[in-house]
Amino acid sequence: MAKTKKVILFIVEGITDQTALGNVLTNLLNSETVRFAMTDGDITTNNSVTPSNVVNRVNAIVKVALQKNAFKSSDLYSVVHLIDTDGAFVPNTAVVEKSEAAHVEYTENSIQTANVESILKRNAQKKSFVSILRGKSEISKKPYKMFYFSRNMEHSLHNESRELSSAEKMTLAEQFDDFYADRPKDFVEHLRSGGFAAPGNYEDSWKFINEGTHSLERWSNFHVFFDK
């Protein structure tokens, strides 16, 4: 009788993340069953989330994903949470007022906005919630780790720093899937040697992204997931 595969659940912000990574991760982790849960936006900047309920909100996401896929808790092997940094870990001085800005503008050393106070508040919330979640070794009583793309997945994986429409993001995700889905080893090599691998081990990589303006620059620590 064939052994039932355990489930690795990847929590991502949206459909383009799943489109880009779904097939290549399924091929890479073929000894387990790969499934995705979407938070429909950034849970770490959601105004309905608080420091006291952020862990419960992630637990709820896991529960819904298991129910949707008809899995039991015992089927779950681990939870992997993928986030964008959005430049949120920069010092407050890197958030610069630009009164004529119609939307938030990002460079590799500043966040330019017409509403500095709003961005400072967002950054503080995101940094706090990420710290809480990153400090958890388990979610839903299963091993849990959080990895980042900086400043977002398009910046990290595609070296695209422009503000993109949803359609443009999907096009990039589909192109990435077309290129890497059946080349999983090349995907891992891209993460490790594409010039954006955050240095050090898991803890080192988080210390690094919290320093200076690194969270605005092109980095990711997802390669560390494949070092085990």
GROMACS .gro file of N, CA, C and O in nm, residues 25-82:
model
  232
   25LEU      N    1   0.735   2.420  -0.728
   25LEU     CA    2   0.745   2.366  -0.593
   25LEU      C    3   0.687   2.225  -0.586
   25LEU      O    4   0.739   2.139  -0.514
   26THR      N    5   0.581   2.201  -0.661
   26THR     CA    6   0.525   2.066  -0.667
   26THR      C    7   0.627   1.967  -0.722
   26THR      O    8   0.641   1.855  -0.671
   27ASN      N    9   0.701   2.007  -0.825
   27ASN     CA   10   0.803   1.920  -0.883
   27ASN      C   11   0.924   1.905  -0.793
   27ASN      O   12   0.986   1.798  -0.787
   28LEU      N   13   0.959   2.011  -0.722
   28LEU     CA   14   1.074   2.005  -0.631
   28LEU      C   15   1.045   1.918  -0.509
   28LEU      O   16   1.131   1.840  -0.466
   29LEU      N   17   0.926   1.932  -0.454
   29LEU     CA   18   0.891   1.867  -0.327
   29LEU      C   19   0.799   1.748  -0.354
   29LEU      O   20   0.695   1.731  -0.291
   30ASN      N   21   0.840   1.664  -0.449
   30ASN     CA   22   0.749   1.558  -0.494
   30ASN      C   23   0.732   1.443  -0.396
   30ASN      O   24   0.653   1.353  -0.419
   31SER      N   25   0.806   1.445  -0.286
   31SER     CA   26   0.784   1.343  -0.183
   31SER      C   27   0.673   1.387  -0.087
   31SER      O   28   0.629   1.310  -0.002
   32GLU      N   29   0.627   1.513  -0.100
   32GLU     CA   30   0.516   1.565  -0.023
   32GLU      C   31   0.409   1.621  -0.118
   32GLU      O   32   0.432   1.635  -0.238
   33THR      N   33   0.294   1.653  -0.064
   33THR     CA   34   0.188   1.718  -0.140
   33THR      C   35   0.194   1.869  -0.113
   33THR      O   36   0.190   1.910   0.003
   34VAL      N   37   0.208   1.947  -0.217
   34VAL     CA   38   0.216   2.093  -0.204
   34VAL      C   39   0.078   2.153  -0.225
   34VAL      O   40   0.009   2.124  -0.323
   35ARG      N   41   0.038   2.238  -0.132
   35ARG     CA   42  -0.088   2.312  -0.144
   35ARG      C   43  -0.064   2.459  -0.106
   35ARG      O   44   0.031   2.490  -0.034
   36PHE      N   45  -0.151   2.546  -0.155
   36PHE     CA   46  -0.139   2.689  -0.129
   36PHE      C   47  -0.263   2.741  -0.058
   36PHE      O   48  -0.375   2.696  -0.082
   37ALA      N   49  -0.241   2.839   0.028
   37ALA     CA   50  -0.348   2.916   0.090
   37ALA      C   51  -0.320   3.062   0.064
   37ALA      O   52  -0.207   3.108   0.085
   38MET      N   53  -0.420   3.135   0.019
   38MET     CA   54  -0.402   3.277  -0.012
   38MET      C   55  -0.467   3.364   0.095
   38MET      O   56  -0.579   3.336   0.139
   39THR      N   57  -0.396   3.469   0.134
   39THR     CA   58  -0.448   3.561   0.235
   39THR      C   59  -0.526   3.676   0.172
   39THR      O   60  -0.580   3.760   0.244
   40ASP      N   61  -0.532   3.680   0.037
   40ASP     CA   62  -0.603   3.787  -0.034
   40ASP      C   63  -0.555   3.924   0.012
   40ASP      O   64  -0.634   4.010   0.052
   41GLY      N   65  -0.426   3.943   0.005
   41GLY     CA   66  -0.364   4.067   0.049
   41GLY      C   67  -0.266   4.040   0.161
   41GLY      O   68  -0.244   3.926   0.200
   42ASP      N   69  -0.209   4.145   0.211
   42ASP     CA   70  -0.104   4.133   0.311
   42ASP      C   71  -0.165   4.128   0.451
   42ASP      O   72  -0.216   4.228   0.502
   43ILE      N   73  -0.162   4.012   0.513
   43ILE     CA   74  -0.222   3.997   0.646
   43ILE      C   75  -0.150   4.082   0.750
   43ILE      O   76  -0.210   4.125   0.849
   44THR      N   77  -0.023   4.113   0.726
   44THR     CA   78   0.054   4.189   0.824
   44THR      C   79   0.025   4.339   0.819
   44THR      O   80   0.073   4.414   0.905
   45THR      N   81  -0.052   4.384   0.720
   45THR     CA   82  -0.094   4.525   0.716
   45THR      C   83  -0.246   4.538   0.716
   45THR      O   84  -0.299   4.649   0.696
   46ASN      N   85  -0.315   4.430   0.738
   46ASN     CA   86  -0.461   4.431   0.743
   46ASN      C   87  -0.508   4.502   0.870
   46ASN      O   88  -0.466   4.467   0.981
   47ASN      N   89  -0.595   4.599   0.855
   47ASN     CA   90  -0.637   4.680   0.970
   47ASN      C   91  -0.723   4.602   1.070
   47ASN      O   92  -0.741   4.647   1.184
   48SER      N   93  -0.776   4.487   1.028
   48SER     CA   94  -0.856   4.407   1.121
   48SER      C   95  -0.771   4.311   1.204
   48SER      O   96  -0.821   4.243   1.292
   49VAL      N   97  -0.642   4.308   1.174
   49VAL     CA   98  -0.551   4.220   1.246
   49VAL      C   99  -0.481   4.299   1.355
   49VAL      O  100  -0.444   4.415   1.337
   50THR      N  101  -0.464   4.237   1.471
   50THR     CA  102  -0.400   4.301   1.586
   50THR      C  103  -0.289   4.211   1.638
   50THR      O  104  -0.284   4.092   1.605
   51PRO      N  105  -0.201   4.265   1.722
   51PRO     CA  106  -0.097   4.180   1.781
   51PRO      C  107  -0.154   4.060   1.858
   51PRO      O  108  -0.092   3.954   1.863
   52SER      N  109  -0.273   4.077   1.914
   52SER     CA  110  -0.330   3.969   1.994
   52SER      C  111  -0.399   3.862   1.910
   52SER      O  112  -0.423   3.751   1.959
   53ASN      N  113  -0.433   3.894   1.783
   53ASN     CA  114  -0.503   3.793   1.704
   53ASN      C  115  -0.430   3.749   1.578
   53ASN      O  116  -0.481   3.666   1.502
   54VAL      N  117  -0.311   3.804   1.553
   54VAL     CA  118  -0.243   3.773   1.427
   54VAL      C  119  -0.210   3.624   1.415
   54VAL      O  120  -0.225   3.564   1.307
   55VAL      N  121  -0.169   3.561   1.523
   55VAL     CA  122  -0.138   3.417   1.518
   55VAL      C  123  -0.265   3.338   1.493
   55VAL      O  124  -0.267   3.244   1.411
   56ASN      N  125  -0.374   3.376   1.559
   56ASN     CA  126  -0.501   3.308   1.538
   56ASN      C  127  -0.551   3.324   1.395
   56ASN      O  128  -0.613   3.232   1.339
   57ARG      N  129  -0.523   3.439   1.336
   57ARG     CA  130  -0.564   3.460   1.197
   57ARG      C  131  -0.490   3.366   1.102
   57ARG      O  132  -0.548   3.312   1.007
   58VAL      N  133  -0.361   3.344   1.129
   58VAL     CA  134  -0.286   3.250   1.046
   58VAL      C  135  -0.333   3.107   1.072
   58VAL      O  136  -0.347   3.027   0.978
   59ASN      N  137  -0.361   3.075   1.197
   59ASN     CA  138  -0.418   2.943   1.227
   59ASN      C  139  -0.549   2.920   1.151
   59ASN      O  140  -0.575   2.810   1.100
   60ALA      N  141  -0.631   3.025   1.143
   60ALA     CA  142  -0.759   3.014   1.072
   60ALA      C  143  -0.738   2.990   0.923
   60ALA      O  144  -0.813   2.915   0.860
   61ILE      N  145  -0.637   3.057   0.867
   61ILE     CA  146  -0.605   3.037   0.725
   61ILE      C  147  -0.567   2.892   0.699
   61ILE      O  148  -0.609   2.830   0.600
   62VAL      N  149  -0.488   2.836   0.788
   62VAL     CA  150  -0.447   2.696   0.775
   62VAL      C  151  -0.569   2.604   0.784
   62VAL      O  152  -0.586   2.511   0.705
   63LYS      N  153  -0.655   2.631   0.881
   63LYS     CA  154  -0.774   2.548   0.901
   63LYS      C  155  -0.863   2.548   0.777
   63LYS      O  156  -0.909   2.442   0.732
   64VAL      N  157  -0.888   2.665   0.722
   64VAL     CA  158  -0.971   2.677   0.602
   64VAL      C  159  -0.907   2.602   0.485
   64VAL      O  160  -0.976   2.533   0.408
   65ALA      N  161  -0.775   2.615   0.470
   65ALA     CA  162  -0.705   2.547   0.360
   65ALA      C  163  -0.717   2.395   0.372
   65ALA      O  164  -0.736   2.324   0.272
   66LEU      N  165  -0.705   2.344   0.494
   66LEU     CA  166  -0.719   2.200   0.514
   66LEU      C  167  -0.860   2.154   0.480
   66LEU      O  168  -0.879   2.051   0.413
   67GLN      N  169  -0.958   2.230   0.523
   67GLN     CA  170  -1.098   2.194   0.494
   67GLN      C  171  -1.125   2.200   0.344
   67GLN      O  172  -1.191   2.110   0.289
   68LYS      N  173  -1.074   2.302   0.279
   68LYS     CA  174  -1.096   2.319   0.136
   68LYS      C  175  -1.037   2.201   0.057
   68LYS      O  176  -1.095   2.158  -0.044
   69ASN      N  177  -0.924   2.151   0.103
   69ASN     CA  178  -0.856   2.041   0.033
   69ASN      C  179  -0.890   1.904   0.090
   69ASN      O  180  -0.831   1.804   0.048
   70ALA      N  181  -0.983   1.901   0.185
   70ALA     CA  182  -1.028   1.775   0.247
   70ALA      C  183  -0.913   1.699   0.313
   70ALA      O  184  -0.904   1.577   0.303
   71PHE      N  185  -0.826   1.774   0.380
   71PHE     CA  186  -0.717   1.714   0.456
   71PHE      C  187  -0.747   1.722   0.605
   71PHE      O  188  -0.816   1.814   0.651
   72LYS      N  189  -0.693   1.627   0.679
   72LYS     CA  190  -0.699   1.632   0.824
   72LYS      C  191  -0.574   1.701   0.877
   72LYS      O  192  -0.473   1.711   0.807
   73SER      N  193  -0.579   1.747   1.001
   73SER     CA  194  -0.462   1.810   1.062
   73SER      C  195  -0.343   1.715   1.062
   73SER      O  196  -0.228   1.758   1.044
   74SER      N  197  -0.370   1.587   1.079
   74SER     CA  198  -0.261   1.488   1.081
   74SER      C  199  -0.193   1.473   0.945
   74SER      O  200  -0.082   1.419   0.937
   75ASP      N  201  -0.258   1.520   0.839
   75ASP     CA  202  -0.198   1.514   0.705
   75ASP      C  203  -0.095   1.624   0.684
   75ASP      O  204  -0.012   1.615   0.594
   76LEU      N  205  -0.101   1.727   0.767
   76LEU     CA  206  -0.016   1.845   0.747
   76LEU      C  207   0.124   1.822   0.803
   76LEU      O  208   0.140   1.784   0.918
   77TYR      N  209   0.224   1.846   0.719
   77TYR     CA  210   0.363   1.829   0.760
   77TYR      C  211   0.423   1.960   0.811
   77TYR      O  212   0.486   1.965   0.916
   78SER      N  213   0.403   2.069   0.736
   78SER     CA  214   0.458   2.199   0.777
   78SER      C  215   0.387   2.312   0.706
   78SER      O  216   0.317   2.292   0.606
   79VAL      N  217   0.407   2.433   0.759
   79VAL     CA  218   0.348   2.554   0.703
   79VAL      C  219   0.462   2.650   0.668
   79VAL      O  220   0.548   2.679   0.752
   80VAL      N  221   0.461   2.699   0.545
   80VAL     CA  222   0.563   2.792   0.497
   80VAL      C  223   0.492   2.921   0.454
   80VAL      O  224   0.404   2.918   0.370
   81HIS      N  225   0.530   3.031   0.515
   81HIS     CA  226   0.462   3.159   0.492
   81HIS      C  227   0.554   3.249   0.411
   81HIS      O  228   0.665   3.281   0.454
   82LEU      N  229   0.508   3.290   0.292
   82LEU     CA  230   0.587   3.375   0.204
   82LEU      C  231   0.529   3.516   0.204
   82LEU      O  232   0.410   3.534   0.177
   0.00000   0.00000   0.00000
